[in-house]
mmCIF file of C-alpha atoms in Angstrom:
data_model
loop_
_atom_site.group_PDB
_atom_site.id
_atom_site.type_symbol
_atom_site.label_atom_id
_atom_site.label_comp_id
_atom_site.label_asym_id
_atom_site.label_seq_id
_atom_site.Cartn_x
_atom_site.Cartn_y
_atom_site.Cartn_z
ATOM 1 C CA UNK A 1 133.841 182.096 60.754
ATOM 2 C CA UNK A 2 130.198 181.967 59.580
ATOM 3 C CA UNK A 3 128.871 178.625 58.388
ATOM 4 C CA UNK A 4 127.640 180.425 55.283
ATOM 5 C CA UNK A 5 131.235 181.238 54.354
ATOM 6 C CA UNK A 6 132.072 177.542 54.620
ATOM 7 C CA UNK A 7 129.081 176.539 52.517
ATOM 8 C CA UNK A 8 130.157 178.996 49.844
ATOM 9 C CA UNK A 9 133.622 177.437 49.888
ATOM 10 C CA UNK A 10 132.010 174.021 49.478
ATOM 11 C CA UNK A 11 130.033 175.178 46.445
ATOM 12 C CA UNK A 12 133.192 176.576 44.879
ATOM 13 C CA UNK A 13 134.934 173.229 45.386
ATOM 14 C CA UNK A 14 132.072 171.389 43.734
ATOM 15 C CA UNK A 15 132.144 173.767 40.782
ATOM 16 C CA UNK A 16 135.920 173.385 40.406
ATOM 17 C CA UNK A 17 135.604 169.591 40.418
ATOM 18 C CA UNK A 18 132.721 169.663 37.962
ATOM 19 C CA UNK A 19 130.628 167.374 40.169
ATOM 20 C CA UNK A 20 127.401 168.136 41.974
ATOM 21 C CA UNK A 21 126.142 164.994 43.666
ATOM 22 C CA UNK A 22 125.799 163.783 47.231
ATOM 23 C CA UNK A 23 128.943 161.704 46.781
ATOM 24 C CA UNK A 24 130.816 164.795 45.650
ATOM 25 C CA UNK A 25 129.537 166.821 48.618
ATOM 26 C CA UNK A 26 130.577 164.183 51.163
ATOM 27 C CA UNK A 27 133.967 163.773 49.524
ATOM 28 C CA UNK A 28 134.560 167.529 49.480
ATOM 29 C CA UNK A 29 133.650 167.916 53.156
ATOM 30 C CA UNK A 30 135.845 164.968 54.097
ATOM 31 C CA UNK A 31 138.945 166.166 52.257
ATOM 32 C CA UNK A 32 138.691 169.951 52.480
ATOM 33 C CA UNK A 33 138.639 170.085 56.275
ATOM 34 C CA UNK A 34 140.469 166.854 57.076
ATOM 35 C CA UNK A 35 142.852 168.749 59.358
ATOM 36 C CA UNK A 36 140.126 170.722 61.101
ATOM 37 C CA UNK A 37 137.601 168.280 62.638
ATOM 38 C CA UNK A 38 135.592 171.029 64.355
ATOM 39 C CA UNK A 39 134.912 172.862 61.095
ATOM 40 C CA UNK A 40 134.313 169.566 59.312
ATOM 41 C CA UNK A 41 131.606 168.622 61.840
ATOM 42 C CA UNK A 42 129.962 172.027 61.491
ATOM 43 C CA UNK A 43 129.902 171.813 57.698
ATOM 44 C CA UNK A 44 128.746 168.177 57.725
ATOM 45 C CA UNK A 45 125.880 169.035 60.077
ATOM 46 C CA UNK A 46 124.794 171.987 57.935
ATOM 47 C CA UNK A 47 124.915 169.981 54.724
ATOM 48 C CA UNK A 48 122.982 167.144 56.392
ATOM 49 C CA UNK A 49 120.113 169.438 57.374
ATOM 50 C CA UNK A 50 119.963 171.014 53.922
ATOM 51 C CA UNK A 51 120.314 167.790 51.924
ATOM 52 C CA UNK A 52 118.029 165.563 53.999
ATOM 53 C CA UNK A 53 115.401 168.314 54.116
ATOM 54 C CA UNK A 54 115.464 168.293 50.322
ATOM 55 C CA UNK A 55 115.232 164.493 50.232
ATOM 56 C CA UNK A 56 112.289 164.548 52.655
ATOM 57 C CA UNK A 57 110.485 167.098 50.495
ATOM 58 C CA UNK A 58 111.038 164.861 47.489
ATOM 59 C CA UNK A 59 109.779 161.787 49.375
ATOM 60 C CA UNK A 60 106.616 163.642 50.364
ATOM 61 C CA UNK A 61 106.124 164.908 46.827
ATOM 62 C CA UNK A 62 105.199 168.471 47.822
ATOM 63 C CA UNK A 63 107.207 171.378 49.218
ATOM 64 C CA UNK A 64 104.882 173.723 51.137
ATOM 65 C CA UNK A 65 105.607 177.260 52.242
ATOM 66 C CA UNK A 66 105.173 176.075 55.830
ATOM 67 C CA UNK A 67 108.073 173.655 55.307
ATOM 68 C CA UNK A 68 110.200 176.382 53.746
ATOM 69 C CA UNK A 69 109.423 178.659 56.690
ATOM 70 C CA UNK A 70 110.325 175.847 59.121
ATOM 71 C CA UNK A 71 113.599 175.356 57.294
ATOM 72 C CA UNK A 72 114.264 179.067 57.725
ATOM 73 C CA UNK A 73 113.424 178.750 61.436
ATOM 74 C CA UNK A 74 116.225 176.247 61.816
ATOM 75 C CA UNK A 75 118.689 178.226 59.742
ATOM 76 C CA UNK A 76 118.327 182.001 59.824
ATOM 77 C CA UNK A 77 119.566 182.699 56.310
ATOM 78 C CA UNK A 78 120.712 186.233 55.442
ATOM 79 C CA UNK A 79 119.127 187.456 52.215
ATOM 80 C CA UNK A 80 122.462 187.504 50.418
ATOM 81 C CA UNK A 81 123.086 183.832 51.282
ATOM 82 C CA UNK A 82 119.697 182.441 50.275
ATOM 83 C CA UNK A 83 120.741 181.571 46.725
ATOM 84 C CA UNK A 84 123.780 179.558 47.800
ATOM 85 C CA UNK A 85 121.918 177.629 50.510
ATOM 86 C CA UNK A 86 119.182 176.636 48.099
ATOM 87 C CA UNK A 87 121.754 175.661 45.480
ATOM 88 C CA UNK A 88 122.864 172.915 47.873
ATOM 89 C CA UNK A 89 119.206 172.097 48.522
ATOM 90 C CA UNK A 90 118.565 171.680 44.793
ATOM 91 C CA UNK A 91 121.695 169.560 44.285
ATOM 92 C CA UNK A 92 120.463 167.095 46.887
ATOM 93 C CA UNK A 93 116.876 167.134 45.629
ATOM 94 C CA UNK A 94 117.883 166.464 42.025
ATOM 95 C CA UNK A 95 120.506 163.830 42.770
ATOM 96 C CA UNK A 96 119.283 160.343 41.872
ATOM 97 C CA UNK A 97 120.894 158.781 44.955
ATOM 98 C CA UNK A 98 118.309 157.811 47.562
ATOM 99 C CA UNK A 99 118.165 159.342 51.006
ATOM 100 C CA UNK A 100 119.116 155.996 52.555
ATOM 101 C CA UNK A 101 122.496 156.070 50.840
ATOM 102 C CA UNK A 102 123.171 159.614 51.956
ATOM 103 C CA UNK A 103 122.073 158.960 55.540
ATOM 104 C CA UNK A 104 124.356 155.922 55.769
ATOM 105 C CA UNK A 105 127.330 157.791 54.381
ATOM 106 C CA UNK A 106 126.667 160.664 56.732
ATOM 107 C CA UNK A 107 126.574 158.271 59.668
ATOM 108 C CA UNK A 108 129.833 156.603 58.595
ATOM 109 C CA UNK A 109 131.430 159.981 58.102
ATOM 110 C CA UNK A 110 130.169 161.417 61.384
ATOM 111 C CA UNK A 111 130.847 158.508 63.707
ATOM 112 C CA UNK A 112 134.325 157.692 62.385
ATOM 113 C CA UNK A 113 133.578 154.033 63.005
ATOM 114 C CA UNK A 114 132.899 154.272 66.735
ATOM 115 C CA UNK A 115 129.147 154.076 66.276
ATOM 116 C CA UNK A 116 128.441 157.091 68.485
ATOM 117 C CA UNK A 117 127.567 160.471 67.028
ATOM 118 C CA UNK A 118 125.076 162.614 68.998
ATOM 119 C CA UNK A 119 125.125 165.068 66.097
ATOM 120 C CA UNK A 120 122.910 162.658 64.144
ATOM 121 C CA UNK A 121 120.151 163.045 66.740
ATOM 122 C CA UNK A 122 120.309 166.798 66.232
ATOM 123 C CA UNK A 123 119.898 166.301 62.482
ATOM 124 C CA UNK A 124 116.807 164.130 63.013
ATOM 125 C CA UNK A 125 115.355 166.650 65.460
ATOM 126 C CA UNK A 126 115.579 169.365 62.821
ATOM 127 C CA UNK A 127 113.919 167.126 60.231
ATOM 128 C CA UNK A 128 111.015 166.519 62.628
ATOM 129 C CA UNK A 129 110.549 170.277 62.989
ATOM 130 C CA UNK A 130 110.275 170.666 59.218
ATOM 131 C CA UNK A 131 108.011 167.643 58.752
ATOM 132 C CA UNK A 132 105.434 168.883 61.265
ATOM 133 C CA UNK A 133 105.389 172.433 59.881
ATOM 134 C CA UNK A 134 102.023 172.056 58.150
ATOM 135 C CA UNK A 135 100.345 170.791 61.309
ATOM 136 C CA UNK A 136 100.874 167.064 60.935
ATOM 137 C CA UNK A 137 103.467 164.553 59.821
ATOM 138 C CA UNK A 138 102.300 162.696 56.730
ATOM 139 C CA UNK A 139 102.701 158.949 56.479
ATOM 140 C CA UNK A 140 105.506 159.133 53.929
ATOM 141 C CA UNK A 141 107.334 161.692 56.043
ATOM 142 C CA UNK A 142 107.068 159.462 59.108
ATOM 143 C CA UNK A 143 108.430 156.504 57.142
ATOM 144 C CA UNK A 144 111.271 158.736 55.985
ATOM 145 C CA UNK A 145 112.044 159.814 59.549
ATOM 146 C CA UNK A 146 111.867 156.251 60.868
ATOM 147 C CA UNK A 147 114.225 155.055 58.140
ATOM 148 C CA UNK A 148 116.694 157.833 58.908
ATOM 149 C CA UNK A 149 116.526 157.026 62.626
ATOM 150 C CA UNK A 150 117.227 153.355 61.936
ATOM 151 C CA UNK A 151 120.181 154.161 59.699
ATOM 152 C CA UNK A 152 121.534 156.578 62.299
ATOM 153 C CA UNK A 153 121.272 153.854 64.939
ATOM 154 C CA UNK A 154 118.701 155.620 67.107
ATOM 155 C CA UNK A 155 116.831 153.263 69.420
ATOM 156 C CA UNK A 156 113.080 152.778 69.070
ATOM 157 C CA UNK A 157 112.629 154.312 72.517
ATOM 158 C CA UNK A 158 114.642 157.405 71.618
ATOM 159 C CA UNK A 159 112.745 157.812 68.350
ATOM 160 C CA UNK A 160 109.406 157.443 70.137
ATOM 161 C CA UNK A 161 110.455 160.075 72.686
ATOM 162 C CA UNK A 162 111.376 162.492 69.919
ATOM 163 C CA UNK A 163 108.127 161.790 68.097
ATOM 164 C CA UNK A 164 106.126 162.416 71.284
ATOM 165 C CA UNK A 165 107.942 165.682 71.894
ATOM 166 C CA UNK A 166 107.175 166.986 68.415
ATOM 167 C CA UNK A 167 103.632 165.651 68.049
ATOM 168 C CA UNK A 168 102.231 165.357 71.561
ATOM 169 C CA UNK A 169 104.309 167.904 73.431
ATOM 170 C CA UNK A 170 102.664 168.987 76.692
ATOM 171 C CA UNK A 171 100.052 166.210 76.319
ATOM 172 C CA UNK A 172 102.612 163.610 77.367
ATOM 173 C CA UNK A 173 105.348 165.193 79.497
ATOM 174 C CA UNK A 174 106.587 161.805 80.742
ATOM 175 C CA UNK A 175 107.280 160.687 77.169
ATOM 176 C CA UNK A 176 109.148 163.927 76.493
ATOM 177 C CA UNK A 177 111.488 163.218 79.411
ATOM 178 C CA UNK A 178 111.619 159.510 78.644
ATOM 179 C CA UNK A 179 110.396 158.342 82.056
ATOM 180 C CA UNK A 180 107.477 156.250 83.295
ATOM 181 C CA UNK A 181 104.378 157.992 84.693
ATOM 182 C CA UNK A 182 104.980 156.262 88.026
ATOM 183 C CA UNK A 183 108.509 157.686 88.356
ATOM 184 C CA UNK A 184 109.229 159.361 91.671
ATOM 185 C CA UNK A 185 109.771 163.138 91.867
ATOM 186 C CA UNK A 186 113.447 162.460 92.548
ATOM 187 C CA UNK A 187 113.750 160.268 89.432
ATOM 188 C CA UNK A 188 111.986 162.901 87.356
ATOM 189 C CA UNK A 189 114.302 165.607 88.677
ATOM 190 C CA UNK A 190 117.395 163.523 87.969
ATOM 191 C CA UNK A 191 116.267 162.783 84.415
ATOM 192 C CA UNK A 192 115.413 166.435 83.827
ATOM 193 C CA UNK A 193 118.859 167.613 84.927
ATOM 194 C CA UNK A 194 120.516 165.017 82.690
ATOM 195 C CA UNK A 195 118.555 166.222 79.682
ATOM 196 C CA UNK A 196 119.380 169.854 80.483
ATOM 197 C CA UNK A 197 123.099 169.042 80.528
ATOM 198 C CA UNK A 198 122.916 167.036 77.315
ATOM 199 C CA UNK A 199 120.883 169.602 75.403
ATOM 200 C CA UNK A 200 122.272 172.915 76.562
ATOM 201 C CA UNK A 201 123.221 175.063 73.533
ATOM 202 C CA UNK A 202 126.872 175.028 74.647
ATOM 203 C CA UNK A 203 126.838 171.220 74.525
ATOM 204 C CA UNK A 204 125.394 171.217 71.021
ATOM 205 C CA UNK A 205 128.061 173.636 69.834
ATOM 206 C CA UNK A 206 130.736 171.449 71.391
ATOM 207 C CA UNK A 207 129.654 168.502 69.263
ATOM 208 C CA UNK A 208 129.532 170.528 66.063
ATOM 209 C CA UNK A 209 126.160 172.267 65.747
ATOM 210 C CA UNK A 210 126.874 175.707 64.246
ATOM 211 C CA UNK A 211 125.577 178.701 66.180
ATOM 212 C CA UNK A 212 123.358 179.525 63.191
ATOM 213 C CA UNK A 213 121.384 176.343 63.979
ATOM 214 C CA UNK A 214 120.861 176.785 67.721
ATOM 215 C CA UNK A 215 117.116 177.196 67.208
ATOM 216 C CA UNK A 216 117.095 173.396 67.569
ATOM 217 C CA UNK A 217 118.538 173.568 71.077
ATOM 218 C CA UNK A 218 116.224 176.401 72.084
ATOM 219 C CA UNK A 219 113.080 174.533 71.020
ATOM 220 C CA UNK A 220 114.254 171.283 72.591
ATOM 221 C CA UNK A 221 114.966 173.003 75.908
ATOM 222 C CA UNK A 222 111.540 174.665 75.856
ATOM 223 C CA UNK A 223 109.891 171.247 75.508
ATOM 224 C CA UNK A 224 112.036 169.696 78.245
ATOM 225 C CA UNK A 225 111.399 172.573 80.667
ATOM 226 C CA UNK A 226 107.650 172.566 79.977
ATOM 227 C CA UNK A 227 107.431 168.804 80.499
ATOM 228 C CA UNK A 228 109.281 168.940 83.797
ATOM 229 C CA UNK A 229 107.230 171.875 85.053
ATOM 230 C CA UNK A 230 104.033 169.923 84.333
ATOM 231 C CA UNK A 231 105.296 166.824 86.121
ATOM 232 C CA UNK A 232 106.594 168.811 89.094
ATOM 233 C CA UNK A 233 103.270 170.647 89.283
ATOM 234 C CA UNK A 234 101.385 167.347 89.493
ATOM 235 C CA UNK A 235 103.540 166.017 92.315
ATOM 236 C CA UNK A 236 103.255 169.292 94.245
ATOM 237 C CA UNK A 237 99.461 169.407 93.945
#
């Protein structure tokens, strides 16, 4: 079933309960699909992208058309669903709760106490894509992203690798793969294959990324493939 159908169901639940806050959203997702963890992960991921995108726009102070277009890159929204998606966006933007509170509750909800939730990395990856949409990541956006990464439990090395991939790209292929420039061709190949397995679209879907959001996986794989091709080209020269 389409993620948009689920988001519409979520909005109906919020209306029936007469509450439209981040707390209400998290509670609704937790209880409505308590017996269906796969759907619950898909809805939680979708809400996280929408809500934290809204919080990031509020932190930056300005919502540009480039950011809106980047948001639409990540989620290809049918015209008839635009209103409902942006209703959730506005709920999060207008809620007085800070993004730190929401990020922490999302982490607690996602990890179920085991401290490991790869889905959170996918959320942060999408936020990076939106933040860089106007050609650079502003200081307040970078602080926002760093705070989210810390709350999610992402290591400094992993955050730096993601930042390099989004900002430096082909200029630093070793950083994209997370290896040292003096790594051997065999080490580079091994790391590349690991990243391919971890970031294949099928793997993302298995951990709860809805198919409507697979733009994230496609862009990530492009960066990984480009980085490895550059490194392999250097060693072959």
